[in-house]
Amino acid sequence: MNILRIDSSARHDGSISRKLLDDVAARLGGPVTTRDLATEPLPQITGTWMGANFTPEADRTDEQRAALAQSDALIAELKAADTILIGAPIYNFSIPAALKAWIDLVARAGVTFRYTENGPEGLLEGKRAIIAIASGGTEVGSEIDFASGYLRHVLGFIGITDVEFVAADRLMIDADASMSKAGDQIGALAA
């Protein structure tokens, strides 16, 4: 099993989402490719990137190919993985900007999804995603959680519909109970 790990917490020391991913990776075993979005920030998409993305591959200039190179590399990592681990702390009720930049670079029409007469179709089927969410006060699944539903939707949009969550939410309210619940969720994951 090839595992792709995406860390998006701006914190390294004391990061709960990173600790949860450590525990999940240990539970699953197997080789892990790690992409740390805090250590290696990704660029935002630009007009040049958009123009390159919507130019047929055979017609792209060298500049356009260069503009898409990072996106191509991220998608290759995603395609090579059987399981994707995503660390997603909740910042201001949603995901970190670093994780949104990764999503913008991997959600590409004709590459990871396509439009059909029946609507969009994800092209990365047969993969599993485990998302470790940490929050200070936002309860995962509540009406103020704009992270978990978005991540489930966007992963499904690119074809990854086997999505599980490990949540250490409301840490500022009862950290011990939250971490215990997350530990139980990790223990219940199929290896």
CSV table of C-alpha atoms in Angstrom, one decimal:
chain,number,residue,atom,x,y,z
A,1,MET,CA,0.0,0.0,0.0
A,2,ASN,CA,1.4,3.4,-1.0
A,3,ILE,CA,0.4,6.2,1.3
A,4,LEU,CA,0.5,9.9,0.5
A,5,ARG,CA,0.5,12.1,3.6
A,6,ILE,CA,-0.6,15.8,3.3
A,7,ASP,CA,0.2,18.0,6.3
A,8,SER,CA,-1.4,21.4,6.3
A,9,SER,CA,-1.0,22.7,9.9
A,10,ALA,CA,1.1,25.8,10.1
A,11,ARG,CA,2.3,24.4,13.5
A,12,HIS,CA,4.9,21.7,13.8
A,13,ASP,CA,5.4,21.5,17.6
A,14,GLY,CA,2.2,20.8,19.3
A,15,SER,CA,0.2,20.2,16.1
A,16,ILE,CA,-2.7,17.8,16.9
A,17,SER,CA,-3.5,17.0,13.2
A,18,ARG,CA,0.2,16.0,12.7
A,19,LYS,CA,0.1,13.8,15.8
A,20,LEU,CA,-3.1,12.2,14.6
A,21,LEU,CA,-1.5,11.5,11.2
A,22,ASP,CA,1.5,10.0,12.8
A,23,ASP,CA,-0.8,7.6,14.7
A,24,VAL,CA,-2.8,6.8,11.6
A,25,ALA,CA,0.3,6.2,9.5
A,26,ALA,CA,1.7,3.9,12.2
A,27,ARG,CA,-1.6,2.0,12.3
A,28,LEU,CA,-1.7,1.5,8.5
A,29,GLY,CA,2.0,0.7,7.9
A,30,GLY,CA,3.5,0.8,4.4
A,31,PRO,CA,5.7,3.4,2.6
A,32,VAL,CA,4.6,7.0,3.1
A,33,THR,CA,5.3,9.9,0.8
A,34,THR,CA,4.9,13.2,2.8
A,35,ARG,CA,4.0,16.6,1.4
A,36,ASP,CA,4.2,19.2,4.1
A,37,LEU,CA,2.4,22.3,2.9
A,38,ALA,CA,3.7,24.5,5.8
A,39,THR,CA,7.3,23.7,5.1
A,40,GLU,CA,7.0,23.7,1.3
A,41,PRO,CA,4.1,26.2,0.5
A,42,LEU,CA,2.4,25.9,-2.8
A,43,PRO,CA,1.7,28.8,-5.1
A,44,GLN,CA,-1.8,30.1,-5.7
A,45,ILE,CA,-3.2,29.5,-9.1
A,46,THR,CA,-2.8,32.5,-11.5
A,47,GLY,CA,-4.1,33.7,-14.8
A,48,THR,CA,-1.1,32.1,-16.5
A,49,TRP,CA,-1.8,28.8,-14.8
A,50,MET,CA,-5.5,28.9,-15.8
A,51,GLY,CA,-4.6,29.7,-19.4
A,52,ALA,CA,-2.2,26.8,-19.4
A,53,ASN,CA,-4.7,24.4,-17.8
A,54,PHE,CA,-7.4,25.2,-20.4
A,55,THR,CA,-5.0,24.9,-23.4
A,56,PRO,CA,-5.0,21.4,-24.9
A,57,GLU,CA,-1.8,19.6,-23.9
A,58,ALA,CA,-0.4,19.3,-27.4
A,59,ASP,CA,-0.8,23.1,-27.9
A,60,ARG,CA,0.9,24.3,-24.7
A,61,THR,CA,4.0,26.5,-24.9
A,62,ASP,CA,7.1,25.8,-22.8
A,63,GLU,CA,5.9,28.6,-20.4
A,64,GLN,CA,2.5,26.9,-20.0
A,65,ARG,CA,4.1,23.5,-19.3
A,66,ALA,CA,6.3,25.1,-16.7
A,67,ALA,CA,3.2,26.8,-15.1
A,68,LEU,CA,1.6,23.4,-14.7
A,69,ALA,CA,4.7,21.4,-13.6
A,70,GLN,CA,4.0,21.7,-9.9
A,71,SER,CA,0.4,20.7,-10.4
A,72,ASP,CA,1.5,17.7,-12.6
A,73,ALA,CA,3.9,16.6,-9.8
A,74,LEU,CA,1.2,16.8,-7.1
A,75,ILE,CA,-1.3,14.9,-9.3
A,76,ALA,CA,1.3,12.2,-10.0
A,77,GLU,CA,1.8,11.8,-6.2
A,78,LEU,CA,-2.0,11.5,-5.8
A,79,LYS,CA,-2.3,8.9,-8.6
A,80,ALA,CA,0.5,6.8,-7.2
A,81,ALA,CA,-1.1,6.6,-3.8
A,82,ASP,CA,-3.6,3.9,-2.6
A,83,THR,CA,-4.4,5.8,0.6
A,84,ILE,CA,-4.3,9.6,1.1
A,85,LEU,CA,-3.9,10.9,4.7
A,86,ILE,CA,-4.8,14.6,5.1
A,87,GLY,CA,-4.1,16.6,8.2
A,88,ALA,CA,-6.7,19.4,8.4
A,89,PRO,CA,-6.8,21.7,11.3
A,90,ILE,CA,-9.8,23.9,11.3
A,91,TYR,CA,-8.9,27.6,11.0
A,92,ASN,CA,-11.7,30.0,11.2
A,93,PHE,CA,-14.3,27.3,10.6
A,94,SER,CA,-12.6,25.9,7.4
A,95,ILE,CA,-9.4,24.5,6.0
A,96,PRO,CA,-6.0,26.2,6.0
A,97,ALA,CA,-5.2,28.2,2.9
A,98,ALA,CA,-2.3,25.9,2.3
A,99,LEU,CA,-4.6,22.9,1.9
A,100,LYS,CA,-6.9,24.9,-0.4
A,101,ALA,CA,-3.9,25.7,-2.6
A,102,TRP,CA,-3.1,22.0,-2.9
A,103,ILE,CA,-6.8,21.2,-3.8
A,104,ASP,CA,-6.8,24.0,-6.4
A,105,LEU,CA,-3.7,22.4,-8.0
A,106,VAL,CA,-4.9,18.8,-8.0
A,107,ALA,CA,-8.6,19.4,-9.1
A,108,ARG,CA,-8.0,19.7,-12.8
A,109,ALA,CA,-10.6,19.2,-15.5
A,110,GLY,CA,-9.6,16.4,-17.9
A,111,VAL,CA,-6.9,15.1,-15.5
A,112,THR,CA,-8.6,14.3,-12.1
A,113,PHE,CA,-12.2,14.9,-13.1
A,114,ARG,CA,-14.1,15.3,-16.3
A,115,TYR,CA,-17.5,16.7,-17.3
A,116,THR,CA,-19.9,14.3,-19.0
A,117,GLU,CA,-23.5,14.6,-20.2
A,118,ASN,CA,-24.5,13.2,-16.8
A,119,GLY,CA,-22.4,15.8,-14.9
A,120,PRO,CA,-18.9,15.7,-13.4
A,121,GLU,CA,-17.1,12.4,-13.0
A,122,GLY,CA,-14.0,11.9,-10.8
A,123,LEU,CA,-11.1,10.1,-12.3
A,124,LEU,CA,-9.2,9.0,-9.2
A,125,GLU,CA,-11.4,6.1,-8.2
A,126,GLY,CA,-10.4,3.2,-6.0
A,127,LYS,CA,-8.5,5.3,-3.4
A,128,ARG,CA,-9.1,5.7,0.3
A,129,ALA,CA,-8.7,9.0,2.2
A,130,ILE,CA,-8.4,9.4,5.9
A,131,ILE,CA,-8.7,13.0,7.2
A,132,ALA,CA,-7.4,14.0,10.6
A,133,ILE,CA,-9.2,17.1,11.8
A,134,ALA,CA,-8.3,19.1,14.8
A,135,SER,CA,-10.2,22.1,16.1
A,136,GLY,CA,-10.2,24.3,19.2
A,137,GLY,CA,-14.0,24.8,19.4
A,138,THR,CA,-15.7,23.8,16.2
A,139,GLU,CA,-17.5,20.5,16.4
A,140,VAL,CA,-16.9,18.4,13.3
A,141,GLY,CA,-20.2,17.9,11.5
A,142,SER,CA,-21.8,20.9,13.1
A,143,GLU,CA,-23.4,23.8,11.2
A,144,ILE,CA,-20.2,25.9,11.7
A,145,ASP,CA,-17.9,23.2,10.4
A,146,PHE,CA,-17.1,24.2,6.8
A,147,ALA,CA,-14.0,21.9,6.6
A,148,SER,CA,-15.2,18.3,6.8
A,149,GLY,CA,-18.1,18.6,4.3
A,150,TYR,CA,-16.0,20.5,1.9
A,151,LEU,CA,-13.2,18.0,2.0
A,152,ARG,CA,-15.6,15.0,1.6
A,153,HIS,CA,-17.2,16.8,-1.4
A,154,VAL,CA,-14.0,17.9,-3.2
A,155,LEU,CA,-12.4,14.4,-2.8
A,156,GLY,CA,-15.6,12.8,-4.1
A,157,PHE,CA,-15.5,15.3,-7.0
A,158,ILE,CA,-12.1,13.9,-8.1
A,159,GLY,CA,-13.3,10.3,-7.5
A,160,ILE,CA,-12.2,9.5,-4.0
A,161,THR,CA,-15.4,8.5,-2.2
A,162,ASP,CA,-14.0,6.2,0.5
A,163,VAL,CA,-13.4,9.0,3.0
A,164,GLU,CA,-13.0,8.5,6.8
A,165,PHE,CA,-12.5,11.1,9.5
A,166,VAL,CA,-10.5,11.0,12.7
A,167,ALA,CA,-11.6,14.1,14.7
A,168,ALA,CA,-10.0,15.7,17.7
A,169,ASP,CA,-12.5,18.5,17.8
A,170,ARG,CA,-13.4,21.0,20.5
A,171,LEU,CA,-9.9,20.6,22.1
A,172,MET,CA,-10.3,23.9,24.0
A,173,ILE,CA,-13.4,22.6,25.7
A,174,ASP,CA,-12.3,19.0,26.7
A,175,ALA,CA,-8.9,18.0,25.2
A,176,ASP,CA,-8.7,14.7,27.1
A,177,ALA,CA,-12.1,13.5,25.9
A,178,SER,CA,-11.4,14.8,22.4
A,179,MET,CA,-8.0,13.0,22.1
A,180,SER,CA,-9.5,9.8,23.6
A,181,LYS,CA,-12.3,9.8,21.0
A,182,ALA,CA,-9.8,10.4,18.2
A,183,GLY,CA,-7.6,7.5,19.5
A,184,ASP,CA,-10.7,5.2,19.5
A,185,GLN,CA,-11.4,6.2,15.9
A,186,ILE,CA,-7.8,5.5,14.9
A,187,GLY,CA,-8.0,2.1,16.6
A,188,ALA,CA,-11.1,1.3,14.6
A,189,LEU,CA,-9.5,2.0,11.2
A,190,ALA,CA,-9.0,-1.0,9.0
A,191,ALA,CA,-5.3,-1.4,8.3
